[in-house]
Amino acid sequence: MIKRLAVIGVGLIGGSLALALKKNGQVAQVIGYARSEAVRHEALQLGIIDEAAASIADAVQQADMVFVAVPMGAMAAVLAELAPYVNEKTIITDGGSAKQQVIEAAKASLGSLFPNFVPGHPIAGTEKSGPSAAFAELYEAHRVVLTPTSETRHDALEQVQQMWQQVGADVFVMDAEQHDVVLAATSHLPHVLAFNLVGMLAQRDDCEAVLRYAAGGFRDFSRIASSDAIMWRDICLGNREAVLDLLQQYRAGLAQIEAAIRTGDGDYLSTFFNQAKQARDSRFAEPGLTDNSEV
Amino acid sequence: MIKRLAVIGVGLIGGSLALALKKNGQVAQVIGYARSEAVRHEALQLGIIDEAAASIADAVQQADMVFVAVPMGAMAAVLAELAPYVNEKTIITDGGSAKQQVIEAAKASLGSLFPNFVPGHPIAGTEKSGPSAAFAELYEAHRVVLTPTSETRHDALEQVQQMWQQVGADVFVMDAEQHDVVLAATSHLPHVLAFNLVGMLAQRDDCEAVLRYAAGGFRDFSRIASSDAIMWRDICLGNREAVLDLLQQYRAGLAQIEAAIRTGDGDYLSTFFNQAKQARDSRFAEPGLTDNSEV
């Protein structure tokens, strides 16, 4: 049971955790902070938080658990701002999408209290944002990854793990480097690829005419290019090393396919495509999918 | 009304056209040819064709309409084989996914009868193939693109257009070059990109561990990597120029994103990502989509 939860950033991610813990009776009091007074007020009115703090200092000072749920680009500044006001009992966790960068920032800011920091990443979200988008069921049956370092206090990890389990999440523990590679491969790189395709087509004079013929396959493939640009800028910069590494590999792979098409090396193409097909089919069995369709 | 339709390749594409025309009473007789005798027999038993031809010559000799529905890789050989057996009244059309290559092959094979050839591309399909996958409703409300050349007989174009409209398709006429670019951009390149991503991950030692965390966004994005490898090899080679051109542009775009991440140029990233988002949102309005989700 959390006595006083401080939520920094009371949007979809922070707000939903607060609502879920309240709903399940796992928190006595929630104090929230948002940069904008209007947002704080909204969160208060929606019952997401019990008290709105006028500053990060006010929010965290008497909290036993702090959840930092701000965009990746604001993470380092928030951690630096809260550091002087937390004590050796305060557990601090976050919701950032790239863990190594947040860990570095936390280490730099928290100093001797760094073992109290439990890096986390709830893999959940919707297309909406802000306090009004928050709902208590967001994390049910969703994955939350925690990436403790060798210095992380074991009891702090355990409490954060329990908190997420109490709101219905499946909690996985892995190291931050692995997390960043896994997310770069399965989420960050695919977003870059989709943005790059649609952005490239958007720059064509005949963009409208081209997209008129785009059908189901394209719609599914490009769906993630409808994601928020600022959020994805921050994630790309936040998970810089892993994303760059995979991008380079990806470009090299494309160059090989390009060379095979140029030289008419059909064997290379069919072998490579088939490896991909087998890997995907073994991971996602989706009977009845119109996968061979060219559309 | 078609008197005698010859279908070369009696699988999903050819078989479905035959079934649809029969269902609507738009064809008196269907004769079919497939390389494999077992497949011919199957098509006969399923009522897709009324007569199985033992050779391409036999199939086309008395037909007033010939539909070539073989894989892209077999198109040129089939056109060469049928050319001596068609006459000045026979209309020939096809279902190949890349039009310029098929047109070149048809021109080379058909000679003075080339004006009787109406290049076509029904943009439809399912994950299944073979005669048993064919069904009369496949083309209903699907796009069929016809790409006549300056030499194509006007009445031939009209008859092929009517045939497709009779089975419920929306017929579009454009030139072959435009078709090939449009399909490369909205279908062929996306398939290559998805194959390359999943193929790259499949080659990693930690592939299974990585894919374990892949969620909805990745599933949608990678769906087309479950497509048939041989079909996509043939399409890549068949639409070589357009695919190579777009692949190069795509790699150049990725290199720019990579440079922006490397130098921390957040403005470039957010501007470019946002252009992509706007272009996609304006084409596909999908309310309620979980697009901002990172999963």
PDB file of C-alpha atoms in Angstrom, chain A residues 1 5 15 27 31 84 95 103 108 123 125 137 151 158 196 198 216 221-222 234 241 247 280-281 285:
ATOM      1  CA  MET A   1       0.000   0.000   0.000  1.00  0.00           C
ATOM      2  CA  LEU A   5       2.163   8.721  -4.490  1.00  0.00           C
ATOM      3  CA  GLY A  15      -2.887   9.533 -14.797  1.00  0.00           C
ATOM      4  CA  VAL A  27      -2.788   4.111  -2.632  1.00  0.00           C
ATOM      5  CA  ILE A  31      -0.349  14.288  -5.339  1.00  0.00           C
ATOM      6  CA  PRO A  84      17.145  17.626  -3.735  1.00  0.00           C
ATOM      7  CA  GLY A  95       7.899   5.473 -17.557  1.00  0.00           C
ATOM      8  CA  ILE A 103      19.472   5.738 -15.922  1.00  0.00           C
ATOM      9  CA  ALA A 108      23.846  12.104 -12.330  1.00  0.00           C
ATOM     10  CA  ILE A 123       4.515  -0.649 -22.810  1.00  0.00           C
ATOM     11  CA  GLY A 125      -0.625   3.772 -24.707  1.00  0.00           C
ATOM     12  CA  GLU A 137      -7.617  -0.226 -17.099  1.00  0.00           C
ATOM     13  CA  GLU A 151      22.991  -0.604  -7.593  1.00  0.00           C
ATOM     14  CA  GLU A 158      10.093  -5.314  -5.377  1.00  0.00           C
ATOM     15  CA  ASN A 196      10.420   7.434 -43.663  1.00  0.00           C
ATOM     16  CA  VAL A 198       5.182   7.982 -45.740  1.00  0.00           C
ATOM     17  CA  GLY A 216      -4.980  -2.684 -46.820  1.00  0.00           C
ATOM     18  CA  PHE A 221       2.241  -1.080 -42.624  1.00  0.00           C
ATOM     19  CA  SER A 222       2.026   2.693 -42.330  1.00  0.00           C
ATOM     20  CA  ASP A 234      12.382  12.180 -28.237  1.00  0.00           C
ATOM     21  CA  GLU A 241      22.787   4.180 -29.746  1.00  0.00           C
ATOM     22  CA  LEU A 247      19.350   1.640 -38.610  1.00  0.00           C
ATOM     23  CA  ARG A 280       7.193 -14.005 -38.622  1.00  0.00           C
ATOM     24  CA  ASP A 281       4.893 -16.985 -39.077  1.00  0.00           C
ATOM     25  CA  ALA A 285       0.180 -17.345 -36.143  1.00  0.00           C
TER      26      ALA A 285
END
